[in-house]
PDB file of C-alpha atoms in Angstrom:
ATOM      1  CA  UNK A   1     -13.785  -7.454  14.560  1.00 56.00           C
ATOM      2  CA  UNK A   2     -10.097  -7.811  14.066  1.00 74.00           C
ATOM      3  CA  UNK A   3      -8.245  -6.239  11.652  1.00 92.00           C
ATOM      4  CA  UNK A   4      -5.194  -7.552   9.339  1.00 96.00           C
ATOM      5  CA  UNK A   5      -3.211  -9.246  12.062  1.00 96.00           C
ATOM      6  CA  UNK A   6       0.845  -9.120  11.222  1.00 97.00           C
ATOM      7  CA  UNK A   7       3.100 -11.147  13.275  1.00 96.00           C
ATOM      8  CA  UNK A   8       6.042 -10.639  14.290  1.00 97.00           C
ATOM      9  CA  UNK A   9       6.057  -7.131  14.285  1.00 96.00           C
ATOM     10  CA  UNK A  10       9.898  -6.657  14.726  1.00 97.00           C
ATOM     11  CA  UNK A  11      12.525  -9.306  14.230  1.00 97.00           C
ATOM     12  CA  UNK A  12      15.897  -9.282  13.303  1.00 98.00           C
ATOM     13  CA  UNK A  13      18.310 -11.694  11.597  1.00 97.00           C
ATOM     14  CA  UNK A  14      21.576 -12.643  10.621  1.00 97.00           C
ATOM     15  CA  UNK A  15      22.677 -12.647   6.752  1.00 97.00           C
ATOM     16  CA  UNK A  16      21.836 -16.270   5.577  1.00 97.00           C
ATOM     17  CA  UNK A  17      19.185 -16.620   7.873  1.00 98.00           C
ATOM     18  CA  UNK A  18      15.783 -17.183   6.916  1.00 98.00           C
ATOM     19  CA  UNK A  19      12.425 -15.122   7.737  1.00 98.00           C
ATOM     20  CA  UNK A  20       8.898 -16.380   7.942  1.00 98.00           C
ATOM     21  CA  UNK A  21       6.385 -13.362   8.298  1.00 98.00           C
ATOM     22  CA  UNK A  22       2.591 -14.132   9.260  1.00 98.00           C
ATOM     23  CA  UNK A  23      -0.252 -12.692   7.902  1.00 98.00           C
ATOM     24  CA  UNK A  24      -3.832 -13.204   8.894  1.00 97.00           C
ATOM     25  CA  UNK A  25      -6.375 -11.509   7.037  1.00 95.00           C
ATOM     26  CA  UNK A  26      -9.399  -9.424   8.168  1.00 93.00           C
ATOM     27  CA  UNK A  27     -12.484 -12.103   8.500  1.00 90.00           C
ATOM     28  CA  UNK A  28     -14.171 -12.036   5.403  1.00 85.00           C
ATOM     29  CA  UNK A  29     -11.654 -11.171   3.365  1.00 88.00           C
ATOM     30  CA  UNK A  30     -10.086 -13.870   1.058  1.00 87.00           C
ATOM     31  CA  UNK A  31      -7.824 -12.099  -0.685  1.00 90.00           C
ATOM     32  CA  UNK A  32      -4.240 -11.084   0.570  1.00 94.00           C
ATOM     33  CA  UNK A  33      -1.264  -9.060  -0.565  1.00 94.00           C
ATOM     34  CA  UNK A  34       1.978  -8.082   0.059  1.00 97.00           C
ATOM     35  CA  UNK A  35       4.068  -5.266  -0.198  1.00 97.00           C
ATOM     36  CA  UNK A  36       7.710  -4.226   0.987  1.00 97.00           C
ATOM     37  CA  UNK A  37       8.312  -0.658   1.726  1.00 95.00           C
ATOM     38  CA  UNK A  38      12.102   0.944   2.412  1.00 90.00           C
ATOM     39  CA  UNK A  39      12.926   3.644   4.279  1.00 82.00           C
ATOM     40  CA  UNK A  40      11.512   7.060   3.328  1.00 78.00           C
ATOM     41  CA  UNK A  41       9.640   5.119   0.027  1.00 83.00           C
ATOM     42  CA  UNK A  42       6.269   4.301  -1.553  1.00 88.00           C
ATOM     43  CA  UNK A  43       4.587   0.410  -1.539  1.00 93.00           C
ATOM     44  CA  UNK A  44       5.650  -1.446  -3.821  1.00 94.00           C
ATOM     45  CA  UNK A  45       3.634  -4.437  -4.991  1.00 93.00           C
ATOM     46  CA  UNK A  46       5.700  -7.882  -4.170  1.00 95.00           C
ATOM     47  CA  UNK A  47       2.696 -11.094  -4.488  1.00 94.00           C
ATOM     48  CA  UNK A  48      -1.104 -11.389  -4.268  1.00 92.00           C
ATOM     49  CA  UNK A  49      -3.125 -14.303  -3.131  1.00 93.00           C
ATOM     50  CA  UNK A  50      -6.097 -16.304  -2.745  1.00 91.00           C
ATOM     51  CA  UNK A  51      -6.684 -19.614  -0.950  1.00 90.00           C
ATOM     52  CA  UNK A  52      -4.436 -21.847  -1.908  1.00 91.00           C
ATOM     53  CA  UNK A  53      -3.664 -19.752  -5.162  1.00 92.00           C
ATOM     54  CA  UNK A  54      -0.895 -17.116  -6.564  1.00 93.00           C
ATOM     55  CA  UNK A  55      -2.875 -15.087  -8.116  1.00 89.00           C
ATOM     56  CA  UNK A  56      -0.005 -12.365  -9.559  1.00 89.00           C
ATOM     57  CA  UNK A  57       3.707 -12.712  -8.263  1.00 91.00           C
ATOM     58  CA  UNK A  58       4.774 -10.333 -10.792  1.00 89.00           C
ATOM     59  CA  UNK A  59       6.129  -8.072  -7.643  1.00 91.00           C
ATOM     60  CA  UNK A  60       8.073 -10.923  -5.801  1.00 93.00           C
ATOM     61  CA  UNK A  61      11.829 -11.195  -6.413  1.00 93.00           C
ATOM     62  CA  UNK A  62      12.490 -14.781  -8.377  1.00 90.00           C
ATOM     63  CA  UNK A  63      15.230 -15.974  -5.814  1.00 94.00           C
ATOM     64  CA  UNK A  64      14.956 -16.216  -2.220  1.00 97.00           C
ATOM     65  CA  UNK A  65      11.554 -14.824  -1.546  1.00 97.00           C
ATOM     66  CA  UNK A  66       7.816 -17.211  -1.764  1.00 97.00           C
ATOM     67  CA  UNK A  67       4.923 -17.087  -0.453  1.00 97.00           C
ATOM     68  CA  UNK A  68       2.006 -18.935   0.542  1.00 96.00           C
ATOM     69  CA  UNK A  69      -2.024 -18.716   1.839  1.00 96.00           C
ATOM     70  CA  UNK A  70      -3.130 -22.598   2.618  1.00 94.00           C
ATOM     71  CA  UNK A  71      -6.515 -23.195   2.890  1.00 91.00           C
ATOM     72  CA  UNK A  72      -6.082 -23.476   7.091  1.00 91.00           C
ATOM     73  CA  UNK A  73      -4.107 -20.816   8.733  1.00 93.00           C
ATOM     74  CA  UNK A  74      -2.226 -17.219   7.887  1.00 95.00           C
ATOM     75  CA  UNK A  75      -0.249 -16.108   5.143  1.00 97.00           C
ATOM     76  CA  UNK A  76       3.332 -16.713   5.207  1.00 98.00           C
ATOM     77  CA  UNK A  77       6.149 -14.613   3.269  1.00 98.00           C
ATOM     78  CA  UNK A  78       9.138 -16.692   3.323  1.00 98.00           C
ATOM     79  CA  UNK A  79      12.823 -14.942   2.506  1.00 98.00           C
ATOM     80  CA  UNK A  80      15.407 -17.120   2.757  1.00 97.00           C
ATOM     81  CA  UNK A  81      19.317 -16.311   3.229  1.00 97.00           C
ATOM     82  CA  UNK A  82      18.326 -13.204   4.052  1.00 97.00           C
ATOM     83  CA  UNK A  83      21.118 -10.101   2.883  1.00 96.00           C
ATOM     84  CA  UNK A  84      21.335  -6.837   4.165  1.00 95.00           C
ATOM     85  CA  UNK A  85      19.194  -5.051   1.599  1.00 94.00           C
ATOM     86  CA  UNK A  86      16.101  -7.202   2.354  1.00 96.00           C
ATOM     87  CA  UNK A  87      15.797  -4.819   5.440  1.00 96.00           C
ATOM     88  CA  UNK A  88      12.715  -3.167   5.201  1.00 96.00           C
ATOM     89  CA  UNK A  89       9.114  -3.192   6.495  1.00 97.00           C
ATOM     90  CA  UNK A  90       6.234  -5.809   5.168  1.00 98.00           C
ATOM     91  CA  UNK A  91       3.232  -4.825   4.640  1.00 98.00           C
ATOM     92  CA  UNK A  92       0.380  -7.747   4.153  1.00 97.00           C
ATOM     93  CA  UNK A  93      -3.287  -6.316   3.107  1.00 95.00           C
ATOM     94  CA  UNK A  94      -6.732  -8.023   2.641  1.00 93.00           C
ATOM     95  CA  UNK A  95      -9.693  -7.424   0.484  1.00 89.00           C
ATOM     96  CA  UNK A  96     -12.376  -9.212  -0.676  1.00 83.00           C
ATOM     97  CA  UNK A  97     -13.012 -10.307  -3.922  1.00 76.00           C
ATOM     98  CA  UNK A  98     -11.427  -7.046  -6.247  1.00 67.00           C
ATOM     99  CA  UNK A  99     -14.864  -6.129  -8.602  1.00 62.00           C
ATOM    100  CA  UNK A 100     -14.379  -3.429 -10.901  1.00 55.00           C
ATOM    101  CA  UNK A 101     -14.499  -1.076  -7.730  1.00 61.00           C
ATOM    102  CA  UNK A 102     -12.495   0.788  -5.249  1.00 66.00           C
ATOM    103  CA  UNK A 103     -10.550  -2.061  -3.727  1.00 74.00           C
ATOM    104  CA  UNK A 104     -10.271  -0.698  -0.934  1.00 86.00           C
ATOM    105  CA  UNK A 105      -7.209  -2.631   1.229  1.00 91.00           C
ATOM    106  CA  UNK A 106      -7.627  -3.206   4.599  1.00 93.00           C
ATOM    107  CA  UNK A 107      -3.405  -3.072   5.520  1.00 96.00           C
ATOM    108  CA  UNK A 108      -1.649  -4.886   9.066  1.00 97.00           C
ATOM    109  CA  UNK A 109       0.662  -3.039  11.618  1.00 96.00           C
ATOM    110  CA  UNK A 110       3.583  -4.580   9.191  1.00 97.00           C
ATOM    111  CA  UNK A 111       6.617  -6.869   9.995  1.00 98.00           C
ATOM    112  CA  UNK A 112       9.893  -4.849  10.303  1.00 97.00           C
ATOM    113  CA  UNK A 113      12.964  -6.969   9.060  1.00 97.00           C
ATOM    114  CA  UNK A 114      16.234  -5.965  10.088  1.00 97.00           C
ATOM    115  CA  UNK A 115      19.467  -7.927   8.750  1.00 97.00           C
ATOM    116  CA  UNK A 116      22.619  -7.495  10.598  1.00 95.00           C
TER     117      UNK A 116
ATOM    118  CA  UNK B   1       5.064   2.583 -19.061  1.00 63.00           C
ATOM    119  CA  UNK B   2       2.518   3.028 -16.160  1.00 72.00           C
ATOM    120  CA  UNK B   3       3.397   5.391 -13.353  1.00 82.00           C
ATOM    121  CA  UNK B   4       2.379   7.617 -10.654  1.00 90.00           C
ATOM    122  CA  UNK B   5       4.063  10.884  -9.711  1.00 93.00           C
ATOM    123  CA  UNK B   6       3.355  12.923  -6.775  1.00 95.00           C
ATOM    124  CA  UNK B   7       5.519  15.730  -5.114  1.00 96.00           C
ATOM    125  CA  UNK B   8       8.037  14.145  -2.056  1.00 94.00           C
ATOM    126  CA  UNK B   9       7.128  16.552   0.561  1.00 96.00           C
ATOM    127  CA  UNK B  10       4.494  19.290   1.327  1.00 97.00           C
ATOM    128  CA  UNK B  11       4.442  21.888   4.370  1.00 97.00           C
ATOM    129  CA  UNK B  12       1.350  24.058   5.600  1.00 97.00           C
ATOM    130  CA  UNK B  13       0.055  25.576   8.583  1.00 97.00           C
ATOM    131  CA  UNK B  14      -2.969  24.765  10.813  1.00 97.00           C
ATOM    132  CA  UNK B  15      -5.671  25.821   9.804  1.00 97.00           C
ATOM    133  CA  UNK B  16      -4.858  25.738   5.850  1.00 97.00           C
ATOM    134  CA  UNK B  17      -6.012  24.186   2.889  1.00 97.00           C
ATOM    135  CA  UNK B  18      -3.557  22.209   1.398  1.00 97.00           C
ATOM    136  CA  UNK B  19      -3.567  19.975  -2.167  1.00 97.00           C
ATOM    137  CA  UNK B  20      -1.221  17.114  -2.905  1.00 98.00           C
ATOM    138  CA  UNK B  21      -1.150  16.089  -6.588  1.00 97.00           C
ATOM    139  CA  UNK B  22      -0.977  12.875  -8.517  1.00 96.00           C
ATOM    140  CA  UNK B  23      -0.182  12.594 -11.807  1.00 94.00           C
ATOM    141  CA  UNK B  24      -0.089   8.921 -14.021  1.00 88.00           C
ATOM    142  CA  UNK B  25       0.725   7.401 -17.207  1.00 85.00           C
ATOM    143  CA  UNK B  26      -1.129   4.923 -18.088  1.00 77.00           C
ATOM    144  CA  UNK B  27      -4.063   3.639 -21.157  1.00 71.00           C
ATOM    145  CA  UNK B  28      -5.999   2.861 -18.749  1.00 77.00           C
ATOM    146  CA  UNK B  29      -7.782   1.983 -14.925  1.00 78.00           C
ATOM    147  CA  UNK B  30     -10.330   1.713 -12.940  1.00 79.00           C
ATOM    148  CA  UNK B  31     -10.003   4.782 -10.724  1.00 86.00           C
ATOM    149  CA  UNK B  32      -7.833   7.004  -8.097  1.00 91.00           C
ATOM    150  CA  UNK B  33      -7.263   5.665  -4.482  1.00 93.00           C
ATOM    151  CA  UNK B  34      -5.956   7.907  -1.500  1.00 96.00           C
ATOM    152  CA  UNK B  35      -3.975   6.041   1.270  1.00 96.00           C
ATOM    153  CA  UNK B  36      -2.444   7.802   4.336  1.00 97.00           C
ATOM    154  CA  UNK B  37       0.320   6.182   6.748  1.00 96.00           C
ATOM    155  CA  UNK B  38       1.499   8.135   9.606  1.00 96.00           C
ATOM    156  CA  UNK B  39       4.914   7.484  10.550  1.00 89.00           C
ATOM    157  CA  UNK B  40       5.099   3.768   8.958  1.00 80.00           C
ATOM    158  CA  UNK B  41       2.080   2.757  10.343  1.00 92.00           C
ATOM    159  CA  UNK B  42      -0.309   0.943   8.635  1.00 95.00           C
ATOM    160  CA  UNK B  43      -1.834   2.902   5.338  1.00 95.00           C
ATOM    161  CA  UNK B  44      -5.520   3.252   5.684  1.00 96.00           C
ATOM    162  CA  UNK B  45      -7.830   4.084   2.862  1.00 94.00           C
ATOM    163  CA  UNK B  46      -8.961   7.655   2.530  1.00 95.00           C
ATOM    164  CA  UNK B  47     -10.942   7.727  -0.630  1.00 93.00           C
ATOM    165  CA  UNK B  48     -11.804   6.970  -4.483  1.00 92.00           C
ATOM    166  CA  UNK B  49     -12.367   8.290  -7.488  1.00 93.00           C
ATOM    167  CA  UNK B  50     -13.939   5.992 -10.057  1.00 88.00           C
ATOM    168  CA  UNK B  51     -15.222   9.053 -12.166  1.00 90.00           C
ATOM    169  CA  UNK B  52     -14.188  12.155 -12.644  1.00 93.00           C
ATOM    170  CA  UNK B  53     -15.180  14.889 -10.796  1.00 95.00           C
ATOM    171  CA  UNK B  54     -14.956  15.459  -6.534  1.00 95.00           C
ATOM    172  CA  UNK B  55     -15.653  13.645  -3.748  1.00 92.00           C
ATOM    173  CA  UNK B  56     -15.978  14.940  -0.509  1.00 92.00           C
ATOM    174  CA  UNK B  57     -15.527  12.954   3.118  1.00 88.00           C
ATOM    175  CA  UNK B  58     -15.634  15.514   5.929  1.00 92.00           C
ATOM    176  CA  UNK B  59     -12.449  18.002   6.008  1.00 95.00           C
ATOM    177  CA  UNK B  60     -10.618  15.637   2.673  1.00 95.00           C
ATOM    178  CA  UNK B  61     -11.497  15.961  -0.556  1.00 96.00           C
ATOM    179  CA  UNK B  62     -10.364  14.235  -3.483  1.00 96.00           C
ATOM    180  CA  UNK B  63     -10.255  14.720  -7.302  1.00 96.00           C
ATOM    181  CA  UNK B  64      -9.930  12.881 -10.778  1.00 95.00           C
ATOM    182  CA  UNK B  65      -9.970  14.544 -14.015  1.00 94.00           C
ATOM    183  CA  UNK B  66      -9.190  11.386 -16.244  1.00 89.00           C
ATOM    184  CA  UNK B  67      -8.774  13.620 -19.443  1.00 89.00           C
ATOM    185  CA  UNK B  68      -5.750  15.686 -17.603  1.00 89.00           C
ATOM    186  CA  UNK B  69      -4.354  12.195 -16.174  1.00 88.00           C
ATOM    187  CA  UNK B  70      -4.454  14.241 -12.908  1.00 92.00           C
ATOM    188  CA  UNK B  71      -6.283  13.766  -9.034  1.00 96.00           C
ATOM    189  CA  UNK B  72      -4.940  15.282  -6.469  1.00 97.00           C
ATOM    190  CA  UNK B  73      -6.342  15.331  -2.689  1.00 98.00           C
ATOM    191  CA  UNK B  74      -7.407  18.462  -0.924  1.00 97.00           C
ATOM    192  CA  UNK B  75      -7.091  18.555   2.939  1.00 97.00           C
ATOM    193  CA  UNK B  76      -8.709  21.711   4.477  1.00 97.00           C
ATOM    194  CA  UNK B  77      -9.012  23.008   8.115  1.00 97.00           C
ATOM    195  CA  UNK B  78      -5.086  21.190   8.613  1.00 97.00           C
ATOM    196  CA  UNK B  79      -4.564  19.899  11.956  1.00 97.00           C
ATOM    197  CA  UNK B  80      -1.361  18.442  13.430  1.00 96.00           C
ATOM    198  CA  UNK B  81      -2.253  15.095  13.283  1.00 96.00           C
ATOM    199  CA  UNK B  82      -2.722  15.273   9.737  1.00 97.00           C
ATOM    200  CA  UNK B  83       0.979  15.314   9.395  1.00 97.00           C
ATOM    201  CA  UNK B  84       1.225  11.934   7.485  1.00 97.00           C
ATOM    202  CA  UNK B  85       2.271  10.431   4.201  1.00 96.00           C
ATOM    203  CA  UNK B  86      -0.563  10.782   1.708  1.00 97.00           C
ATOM    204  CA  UNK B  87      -0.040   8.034  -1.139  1.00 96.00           C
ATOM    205  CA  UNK B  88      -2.328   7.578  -4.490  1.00 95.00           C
ATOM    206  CA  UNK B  89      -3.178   4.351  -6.070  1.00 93.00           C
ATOM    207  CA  UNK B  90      -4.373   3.005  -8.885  1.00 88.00           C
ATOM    208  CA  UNK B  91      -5.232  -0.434 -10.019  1.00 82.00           C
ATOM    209  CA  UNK B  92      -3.917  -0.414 -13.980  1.00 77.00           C
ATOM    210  CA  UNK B  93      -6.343  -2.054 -16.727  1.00 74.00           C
ATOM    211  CA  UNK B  94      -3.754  -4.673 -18.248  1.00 65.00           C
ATOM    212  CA  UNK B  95      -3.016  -8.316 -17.797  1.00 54.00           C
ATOM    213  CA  UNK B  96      -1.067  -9.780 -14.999  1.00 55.00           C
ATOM    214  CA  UNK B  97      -1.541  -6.411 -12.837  1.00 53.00           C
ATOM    215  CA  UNK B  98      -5.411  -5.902 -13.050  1.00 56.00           C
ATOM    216  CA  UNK B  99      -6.339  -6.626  -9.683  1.00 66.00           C
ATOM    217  CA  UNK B 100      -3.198  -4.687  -7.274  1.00 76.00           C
ATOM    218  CA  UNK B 101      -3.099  -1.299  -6.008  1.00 85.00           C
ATOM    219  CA  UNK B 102      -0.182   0.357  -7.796  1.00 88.00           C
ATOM    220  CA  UNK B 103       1.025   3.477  -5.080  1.00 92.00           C
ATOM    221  CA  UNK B 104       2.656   6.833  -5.835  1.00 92.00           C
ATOM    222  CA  UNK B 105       5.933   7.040  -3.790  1.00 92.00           C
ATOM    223  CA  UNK B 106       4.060   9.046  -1.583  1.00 94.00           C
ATOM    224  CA  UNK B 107       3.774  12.812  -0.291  1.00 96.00           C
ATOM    225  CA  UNK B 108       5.073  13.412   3.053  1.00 96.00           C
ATOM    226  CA  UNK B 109       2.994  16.632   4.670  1.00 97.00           C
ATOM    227  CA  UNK B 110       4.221  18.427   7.239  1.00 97.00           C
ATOM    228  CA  UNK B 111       1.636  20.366   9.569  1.00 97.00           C
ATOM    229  CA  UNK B 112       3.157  23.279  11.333  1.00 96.00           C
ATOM    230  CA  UNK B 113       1.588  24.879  14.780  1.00 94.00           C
TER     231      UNK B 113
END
């Protein structure tokens, strides 16, 4: 039973590039989200999504960054012309449908971005 | 405004008892998560509070007095590899944020031999 599956787990570009990080979720689940964390710092909340849906995107910055869950295939964060603070690590999470409960998040391995 | 606070680092021995507090500010939500990440690893759920009172998993405890806007986590019999980062969460009761896990920025503890 695999867990969140992050890919890739390291990668590195140059300022103006662009980065695509891949999120599967945990079978099961159909509900994804994703959160950046810096150096030394807490979670913090960037997009949540269903199938084909953007559910709340109230985290996600309104230039550069998007994201997507199609109906077939992972999650993708997209960050285009990357800049040096977009360095951090990416955390994608899974859940299924949030009831009045716990919530509990299942969380990947996370995607470490490093902009040179 | 809604917000979690929690102390930035914590230090103990093996052996002790050790409590990390969480305080918010918020009119409302639907209860107090735990999360611990070791060394940026992946957080991994601990436990909940949906009412107040304890709950008790094993050698962790956790606690939510909703009238005090306070939990806090209580990890006895410390052992090394519980040198982590212990986050709380909440998920706030208001539109456009009802359904995500708002963290703390997190409590790193430091188990010493």
């Amino acid at each position: 039973n695999a867990g969140v599956m992050q890919n890739p787990r390291h990668l590195v570009r140059r300022r103006g590039q662009e980065a695509r990080l891949r999120c599967s979720p945990m079978k099961g689940h159909s509900h994804v989200y994703w959160y950046r964390q810096l150096p030394e710092e807490g979670l913090k909340f960037m997009v949540y999504l269903q199938k084909e849906n953007i559910i709340d995107e109230s985290g996600m910055p309104k230039e550069r960054f998007s994201a997507e869950f199609p109906k077939e295939g992972p999650s993708i964060l997209r960050i285009q012309q990357v800049v040096r603070g977009d360095s951090a690590a990416y955390f994608c999470a899974s859940s299924p449908p949030p009831l009045s409960g716990a919530n509990v998040l299942t969380f990947g391995a996370g995607s470490r971005l490093t902009v040179l | 405004g809604q917000s979690l606070e929690q102390p930035s680092e914590v230090t103990a021995v093996e052996g002790a008892i050790v409590q990390i507090n969480c305080t918010y500010q918020t009119s409302g939500f639907y209860g107090l998560s735990w999360y611990q990440q070791h060394d940026g690893g992946a957080p991994t759920f601990l436990s909940y509070n949906a009412l107040d009172g304890l709950e008790e998993t094993g050698r962790f405890s956790s606690f939510l007095s909703r009238s005090d806007s306070y939990g806090y986590l209580l990890l006895q019999e410390l052992q090394m590899k519980d040198s982590a980062s212990y986050f709380c969460a909440v998920r706030f009761i208001s539109s456009g944020s009802a359904r995500q896990l708002t963290f703390g920025s997190g409590t790193q503890l430091t188990v010493l031999p």
